[in-house]
Rosetta silent file (secondary structure, phi, psi, omega in degrees, C-alpha in Angstrom):
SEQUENCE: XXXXXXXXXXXXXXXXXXXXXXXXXXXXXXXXXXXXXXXXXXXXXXXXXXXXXXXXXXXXXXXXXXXXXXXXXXXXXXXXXXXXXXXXXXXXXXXXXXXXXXXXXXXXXXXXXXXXXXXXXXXXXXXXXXXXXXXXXXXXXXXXXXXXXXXXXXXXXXXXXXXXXXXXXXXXXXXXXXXXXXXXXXXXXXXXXXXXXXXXXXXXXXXX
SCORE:     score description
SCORE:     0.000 S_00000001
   1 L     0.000  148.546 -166.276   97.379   82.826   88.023 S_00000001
   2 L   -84.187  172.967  178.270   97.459   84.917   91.214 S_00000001
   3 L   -83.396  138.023  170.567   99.447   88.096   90.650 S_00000001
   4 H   -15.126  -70.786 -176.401  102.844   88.975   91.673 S_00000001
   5 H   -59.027  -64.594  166.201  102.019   91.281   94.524 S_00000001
   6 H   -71.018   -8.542  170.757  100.115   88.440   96.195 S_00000001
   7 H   -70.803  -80.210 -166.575  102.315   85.656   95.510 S_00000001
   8 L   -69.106   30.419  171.799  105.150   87.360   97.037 S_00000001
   9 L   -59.709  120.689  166.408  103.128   89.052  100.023 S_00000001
  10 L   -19.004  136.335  160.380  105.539   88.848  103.160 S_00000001
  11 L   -93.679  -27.977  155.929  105.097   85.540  104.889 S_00000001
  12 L  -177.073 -176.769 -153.209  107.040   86.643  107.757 S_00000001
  13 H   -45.091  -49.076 -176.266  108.828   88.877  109.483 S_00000001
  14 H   -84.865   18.306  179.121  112.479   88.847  107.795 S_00000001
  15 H  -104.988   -2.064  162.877  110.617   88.824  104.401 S_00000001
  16 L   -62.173   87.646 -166.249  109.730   92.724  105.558 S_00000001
  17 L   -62.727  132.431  148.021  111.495   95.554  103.438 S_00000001
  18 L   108.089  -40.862 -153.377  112.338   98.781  103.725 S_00000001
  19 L  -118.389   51.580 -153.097  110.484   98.951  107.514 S_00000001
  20 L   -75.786  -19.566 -143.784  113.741   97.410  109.746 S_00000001
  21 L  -108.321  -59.063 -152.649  113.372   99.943  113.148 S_00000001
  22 H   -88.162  -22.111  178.088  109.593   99.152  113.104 S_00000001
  23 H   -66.126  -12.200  170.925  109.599   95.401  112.435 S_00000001
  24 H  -105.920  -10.212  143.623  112.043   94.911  115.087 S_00000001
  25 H   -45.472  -45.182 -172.116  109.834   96.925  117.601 S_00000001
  26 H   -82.191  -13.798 -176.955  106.556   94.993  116.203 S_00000001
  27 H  -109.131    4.220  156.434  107.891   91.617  116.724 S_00000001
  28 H   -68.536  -61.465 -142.161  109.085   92.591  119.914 S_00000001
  29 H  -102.389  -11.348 -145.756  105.607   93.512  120.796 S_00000001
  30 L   -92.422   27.902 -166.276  103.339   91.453  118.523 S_00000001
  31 L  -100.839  -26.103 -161.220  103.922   88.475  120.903 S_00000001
  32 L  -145.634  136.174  130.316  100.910   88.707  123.101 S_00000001
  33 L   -38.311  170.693 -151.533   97.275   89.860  122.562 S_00000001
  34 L    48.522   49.571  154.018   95.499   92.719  124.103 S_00000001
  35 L  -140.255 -158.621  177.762   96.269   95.406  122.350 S_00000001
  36 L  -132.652  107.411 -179.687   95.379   97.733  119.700 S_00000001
  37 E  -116.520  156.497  177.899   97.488   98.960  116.793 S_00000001
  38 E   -89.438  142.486  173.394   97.403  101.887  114.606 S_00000001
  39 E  -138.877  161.027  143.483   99.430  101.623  111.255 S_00000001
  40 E   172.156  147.249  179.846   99.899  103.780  108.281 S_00000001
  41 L  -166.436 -150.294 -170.558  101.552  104.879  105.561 S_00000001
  42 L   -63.462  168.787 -171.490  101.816  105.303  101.651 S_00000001
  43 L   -97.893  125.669  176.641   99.889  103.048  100.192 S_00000001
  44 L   134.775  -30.098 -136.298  101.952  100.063   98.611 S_00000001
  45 L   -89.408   -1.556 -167.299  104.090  100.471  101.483 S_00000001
  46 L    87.140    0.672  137.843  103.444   97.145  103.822 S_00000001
  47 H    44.048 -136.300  147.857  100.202   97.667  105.600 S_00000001
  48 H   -42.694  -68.807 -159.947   98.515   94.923  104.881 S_00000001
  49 H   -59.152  -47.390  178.809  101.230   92.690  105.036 S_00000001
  50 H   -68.072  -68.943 -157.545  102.021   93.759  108.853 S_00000001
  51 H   -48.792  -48.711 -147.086   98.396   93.715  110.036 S_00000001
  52 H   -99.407    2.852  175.166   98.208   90.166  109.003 S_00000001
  53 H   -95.653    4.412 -178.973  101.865   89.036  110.387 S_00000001
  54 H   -65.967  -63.688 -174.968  100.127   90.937  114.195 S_00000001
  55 H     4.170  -81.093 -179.096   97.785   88.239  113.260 S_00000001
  56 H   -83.286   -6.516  155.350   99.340   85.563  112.612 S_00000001
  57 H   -63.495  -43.503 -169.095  101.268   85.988  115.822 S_00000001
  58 H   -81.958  -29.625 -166.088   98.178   86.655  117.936 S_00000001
  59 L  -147.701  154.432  172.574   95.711   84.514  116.742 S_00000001
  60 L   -62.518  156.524  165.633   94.145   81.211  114.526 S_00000001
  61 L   -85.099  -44.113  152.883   93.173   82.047  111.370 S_00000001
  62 L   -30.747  -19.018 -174.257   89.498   81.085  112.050 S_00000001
  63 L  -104.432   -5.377 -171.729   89.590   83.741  114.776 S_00000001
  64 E   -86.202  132.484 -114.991   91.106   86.294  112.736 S_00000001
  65 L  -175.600  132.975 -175.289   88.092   88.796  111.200 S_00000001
  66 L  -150.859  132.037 -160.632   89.823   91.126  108.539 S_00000001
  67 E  -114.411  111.120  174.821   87.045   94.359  107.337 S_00000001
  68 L   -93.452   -0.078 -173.999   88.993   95.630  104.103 S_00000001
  69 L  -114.888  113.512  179.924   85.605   98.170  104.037 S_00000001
  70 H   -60.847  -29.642  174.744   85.060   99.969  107.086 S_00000001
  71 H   -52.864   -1.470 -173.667   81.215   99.906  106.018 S_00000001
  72 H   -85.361  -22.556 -158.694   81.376   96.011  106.878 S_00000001
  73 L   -85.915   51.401 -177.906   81.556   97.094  110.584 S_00000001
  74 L   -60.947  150.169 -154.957   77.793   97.427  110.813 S_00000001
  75 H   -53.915  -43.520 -175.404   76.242   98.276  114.253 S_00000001
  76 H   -66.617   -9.169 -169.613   74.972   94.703  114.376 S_00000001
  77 H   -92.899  -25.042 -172.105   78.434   93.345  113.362 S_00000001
  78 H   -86.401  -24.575 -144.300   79.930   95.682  116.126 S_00000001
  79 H   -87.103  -46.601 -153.673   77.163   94.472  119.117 S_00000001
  80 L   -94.347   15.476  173.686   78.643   90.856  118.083 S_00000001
  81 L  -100.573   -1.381  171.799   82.553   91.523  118.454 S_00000001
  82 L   -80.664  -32.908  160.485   81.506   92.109  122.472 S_00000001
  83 H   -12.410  -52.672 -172.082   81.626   88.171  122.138 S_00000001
  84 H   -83.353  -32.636  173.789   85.287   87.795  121.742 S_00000001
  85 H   -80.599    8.833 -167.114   85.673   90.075  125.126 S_00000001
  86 L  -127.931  -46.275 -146.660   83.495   88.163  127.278 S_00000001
  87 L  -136.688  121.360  151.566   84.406   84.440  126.278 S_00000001
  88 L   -23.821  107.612  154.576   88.300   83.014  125.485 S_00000001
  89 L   -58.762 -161.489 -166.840   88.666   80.745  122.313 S_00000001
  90 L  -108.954   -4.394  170.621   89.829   77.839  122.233 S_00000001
  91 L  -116.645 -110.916 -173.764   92.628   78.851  120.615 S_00000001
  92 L   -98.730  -49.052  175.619   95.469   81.684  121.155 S_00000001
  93 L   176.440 -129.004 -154.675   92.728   84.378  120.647 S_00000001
  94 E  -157.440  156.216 -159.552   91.098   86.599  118.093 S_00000001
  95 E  -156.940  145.505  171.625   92.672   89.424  115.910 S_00000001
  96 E  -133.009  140.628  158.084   90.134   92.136  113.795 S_00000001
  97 E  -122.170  124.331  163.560   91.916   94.257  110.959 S_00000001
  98 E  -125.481  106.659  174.225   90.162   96.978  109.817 S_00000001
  99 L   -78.985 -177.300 -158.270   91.551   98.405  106.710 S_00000001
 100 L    -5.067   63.927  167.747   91.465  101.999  105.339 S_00000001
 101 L   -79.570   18.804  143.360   90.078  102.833  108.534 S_00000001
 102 L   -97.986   71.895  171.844   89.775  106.434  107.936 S_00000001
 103 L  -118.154  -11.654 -146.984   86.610  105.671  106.465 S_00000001
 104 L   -77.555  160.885 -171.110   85.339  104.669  110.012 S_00000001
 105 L  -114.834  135.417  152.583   81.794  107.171  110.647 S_00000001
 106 H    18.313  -77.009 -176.936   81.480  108.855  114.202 S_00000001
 107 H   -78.587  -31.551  167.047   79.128  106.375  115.276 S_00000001
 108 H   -77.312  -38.826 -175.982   81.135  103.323  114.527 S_00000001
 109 H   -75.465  -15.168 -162.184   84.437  104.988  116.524 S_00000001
 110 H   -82.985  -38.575 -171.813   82.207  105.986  119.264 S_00000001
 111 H   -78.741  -43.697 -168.575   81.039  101.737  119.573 S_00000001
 112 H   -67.840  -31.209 -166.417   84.975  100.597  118.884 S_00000001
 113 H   -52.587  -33.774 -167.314   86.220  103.149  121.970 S_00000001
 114 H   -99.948    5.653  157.842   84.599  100.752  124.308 S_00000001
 115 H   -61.527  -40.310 -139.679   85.347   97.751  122.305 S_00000001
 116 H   -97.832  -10.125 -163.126   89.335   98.485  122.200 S_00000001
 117 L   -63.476   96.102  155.300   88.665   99.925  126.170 S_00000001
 118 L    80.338   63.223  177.162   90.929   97.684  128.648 S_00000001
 119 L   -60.021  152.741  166.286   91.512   94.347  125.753 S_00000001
 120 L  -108.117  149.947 -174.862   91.739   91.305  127.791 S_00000001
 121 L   -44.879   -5.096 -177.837   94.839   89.308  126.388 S_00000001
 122 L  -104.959    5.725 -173.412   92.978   87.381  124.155 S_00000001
 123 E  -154.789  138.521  174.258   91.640   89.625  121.507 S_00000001
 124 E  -118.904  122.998  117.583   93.786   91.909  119.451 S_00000001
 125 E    -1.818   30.337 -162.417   93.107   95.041  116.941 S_00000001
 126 E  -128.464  130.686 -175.808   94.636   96.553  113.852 S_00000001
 127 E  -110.602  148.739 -150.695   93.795   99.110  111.984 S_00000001
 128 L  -115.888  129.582  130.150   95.100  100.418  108.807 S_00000001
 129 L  -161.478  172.411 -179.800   95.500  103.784  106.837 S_00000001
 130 L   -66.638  176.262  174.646   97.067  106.193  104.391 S_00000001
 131 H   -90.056  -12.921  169.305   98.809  109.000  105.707 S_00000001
 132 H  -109.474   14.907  160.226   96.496  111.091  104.033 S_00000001
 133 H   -95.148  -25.063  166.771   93.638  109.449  105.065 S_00000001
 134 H   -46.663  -67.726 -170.463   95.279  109.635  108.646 S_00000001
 135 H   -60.138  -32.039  169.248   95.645  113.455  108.549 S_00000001
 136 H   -55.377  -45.197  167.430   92.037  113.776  107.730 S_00000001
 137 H   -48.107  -61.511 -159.125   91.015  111.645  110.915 S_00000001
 138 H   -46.476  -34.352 -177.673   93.366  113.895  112.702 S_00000001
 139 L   -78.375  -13.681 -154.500   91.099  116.892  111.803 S_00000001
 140 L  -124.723  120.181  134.794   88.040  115.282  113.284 S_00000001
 141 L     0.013  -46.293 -169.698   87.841  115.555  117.364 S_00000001
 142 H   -83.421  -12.143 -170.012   86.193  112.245  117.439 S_00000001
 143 H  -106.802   14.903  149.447   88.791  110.245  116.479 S_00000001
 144 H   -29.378  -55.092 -166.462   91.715  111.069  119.070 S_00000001
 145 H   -66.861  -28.931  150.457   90.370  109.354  121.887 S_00000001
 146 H   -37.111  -63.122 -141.007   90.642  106.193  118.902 S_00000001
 147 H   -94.018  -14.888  176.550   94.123  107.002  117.891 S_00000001
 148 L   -82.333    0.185 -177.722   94.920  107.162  122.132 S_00000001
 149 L   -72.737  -60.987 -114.988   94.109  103.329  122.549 S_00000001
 150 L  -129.952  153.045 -167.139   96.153  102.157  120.233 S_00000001
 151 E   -73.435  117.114 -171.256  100.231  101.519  119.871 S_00000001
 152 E  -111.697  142.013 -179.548  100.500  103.759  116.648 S_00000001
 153 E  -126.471  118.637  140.322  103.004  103.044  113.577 S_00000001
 154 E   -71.996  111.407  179.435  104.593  105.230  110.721 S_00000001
 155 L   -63.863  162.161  174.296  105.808  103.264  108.175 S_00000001
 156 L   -83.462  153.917 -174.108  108.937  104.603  106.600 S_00000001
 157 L  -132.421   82.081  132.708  108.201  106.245  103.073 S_00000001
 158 L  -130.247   56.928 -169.867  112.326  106.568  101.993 S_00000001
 159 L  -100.488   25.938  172.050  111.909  102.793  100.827 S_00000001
 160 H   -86.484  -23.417  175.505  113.441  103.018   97.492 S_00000001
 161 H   -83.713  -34.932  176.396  116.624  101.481   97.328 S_00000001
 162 H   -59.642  -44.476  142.544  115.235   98.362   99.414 S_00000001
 163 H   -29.136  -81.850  172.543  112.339   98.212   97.230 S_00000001
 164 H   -32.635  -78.075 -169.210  114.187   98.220   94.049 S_00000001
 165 H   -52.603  -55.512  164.280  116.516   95.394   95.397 S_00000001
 166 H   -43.316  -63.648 -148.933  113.265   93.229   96.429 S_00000001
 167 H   -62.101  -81.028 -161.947  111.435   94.088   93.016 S_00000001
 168 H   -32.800  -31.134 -164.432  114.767   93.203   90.813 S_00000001
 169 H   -95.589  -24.049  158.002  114.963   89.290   92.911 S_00000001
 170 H   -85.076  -10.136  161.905  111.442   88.585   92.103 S_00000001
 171 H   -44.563  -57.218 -171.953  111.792   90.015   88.631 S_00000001
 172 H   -45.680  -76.671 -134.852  115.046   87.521   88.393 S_00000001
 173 L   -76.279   18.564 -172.450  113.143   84.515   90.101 S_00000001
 174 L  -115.248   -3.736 -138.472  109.817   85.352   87.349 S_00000001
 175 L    15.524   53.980  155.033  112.152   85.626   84.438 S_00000001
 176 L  -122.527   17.747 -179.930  111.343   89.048   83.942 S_00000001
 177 L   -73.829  122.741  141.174  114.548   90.798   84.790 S_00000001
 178 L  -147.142   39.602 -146.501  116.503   92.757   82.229 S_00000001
 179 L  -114.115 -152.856  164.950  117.010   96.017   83.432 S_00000001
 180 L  -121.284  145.662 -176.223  119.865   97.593   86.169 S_00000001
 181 H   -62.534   -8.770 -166.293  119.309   97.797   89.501 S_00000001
 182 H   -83.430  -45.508 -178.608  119.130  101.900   88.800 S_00000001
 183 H   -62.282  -39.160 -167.055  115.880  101.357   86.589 S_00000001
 184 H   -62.404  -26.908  165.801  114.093   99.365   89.034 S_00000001
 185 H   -56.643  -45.860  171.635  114.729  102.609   91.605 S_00000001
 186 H   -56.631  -51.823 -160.075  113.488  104.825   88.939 S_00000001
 187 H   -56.174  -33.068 -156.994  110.438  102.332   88.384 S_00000001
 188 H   -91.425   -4.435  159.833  109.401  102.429   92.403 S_00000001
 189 H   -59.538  -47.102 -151.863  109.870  106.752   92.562 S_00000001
 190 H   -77.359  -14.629 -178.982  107.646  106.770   89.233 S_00000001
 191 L  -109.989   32.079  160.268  105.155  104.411   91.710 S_00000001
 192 L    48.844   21.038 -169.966  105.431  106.826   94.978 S_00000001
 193 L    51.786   42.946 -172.302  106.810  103.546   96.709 S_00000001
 194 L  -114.852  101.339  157.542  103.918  101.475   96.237 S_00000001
 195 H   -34.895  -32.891 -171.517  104.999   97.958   95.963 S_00000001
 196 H   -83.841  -98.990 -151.175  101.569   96.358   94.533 S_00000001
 197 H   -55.251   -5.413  150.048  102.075   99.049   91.347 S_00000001
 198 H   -43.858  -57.025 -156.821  106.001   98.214   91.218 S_00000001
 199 H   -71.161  -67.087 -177.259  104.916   94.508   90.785 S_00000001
 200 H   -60.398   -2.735  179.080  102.311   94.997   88.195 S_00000001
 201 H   -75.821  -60.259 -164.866  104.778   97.078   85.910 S_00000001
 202 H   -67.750  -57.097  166.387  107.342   93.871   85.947 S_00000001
 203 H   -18.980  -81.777  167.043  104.337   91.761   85.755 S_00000001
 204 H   -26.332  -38.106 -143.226  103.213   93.705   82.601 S_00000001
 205 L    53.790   73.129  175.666  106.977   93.536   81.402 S_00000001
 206 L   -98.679   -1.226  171.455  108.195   96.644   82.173 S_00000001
 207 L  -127.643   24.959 -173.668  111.425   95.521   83.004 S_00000001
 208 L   -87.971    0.000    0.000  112.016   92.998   80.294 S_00000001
């Protein structure tokens, strides 16, 4: 059975929580290809879940390429993303994710600057990290000229009452609710506001 946390992954935009100021900015902008975005925030926190609603605005899901390793982006794997910048699918365009991209090496940000350099409208970008995989990038010289491409997002981290209220209506619709909405607030502090480890607690029956 798939797990909680992936059944109930956002599907679209009004199923986002917690993130209302940026979700009405991102769907504002997330209409059109050729760009690049930056995202990050606690982990748990909606992500994932954005990068793949840029996506599904931007692009087919055959065209969509999603690196959850940065180590997938091998030089020969980077030489063949100049493809998508030279020749238009046949469909709305092409979309790359590359999660916990502070992982990315030097040599790989140094190959993406001139990927992500002047997108033609057809091929879109988004990259992923924690904020404290952020601040480390932040530290390193090379990756500015990275973080100046691209339309950059802070997720909100004060997502507990919004959380809570989400967690408690899929406890309810799993029959695993039997708590107060005050525990389920408690449960998503004691998880740092990480949604995935909310979900596997009620999973588990932690709120039974």
């Amino acid at each position: 059975m798939t797990a909680l946390y992936e059944r109930y992954r956002p599907k679209t935009w009004s199923e986002i929580v917690g993130q209302d100021k940026i979700v009405k900015v991102l769907r504002r902008l997330a209409v059109a290809g050729g760009r690049a975005y930056w995202i990050s925030g606690a982990s748990g926190t909606g992500k994932t879940s954005i990068a793949c609603l840029i996506a599904a605005g931007v692009a087919d899901q055959w065209a969509t390429y999603t690196f959850d390793d940065p180590t997938q982006l091998t030089a020969e794997r980077l030489e063949g993303l100049w493809v998508q910048r030279r020749y238009r699918p046949l469909g709305r365009g092409y979309c790359n994710i590359v999660n916990e991209c502070h992982g990315l090496r030097t040599d790989q940000i140094r190959k993406l600057l001139g990927l992500i350099e002047g997108l033609p409208d057809w091929v879109t970008w988004v990259f992923t990290t924690t904020l404290a995989g952020q601040q480390r990038m932040f530290d390193c010289e090379d990756t500015n000229p990275l973080l100046s491409r691209c339309i950059t997002v802070t997720l909100n981290s004060d997502v507990a009452l919004p959380f809570a209220k989400r967690a408690k209506e899929i406890a309810q619709a799993e029959n695993l609710d039997g708590r107060p909405l005050t525990d389920y607030i408690r449960l998503v502090n004691e998880h740092r506001g990480n949604m995935r480890g909310v979900l596997q607690a009620i999973e588990a029956g932690g709120m039974l």
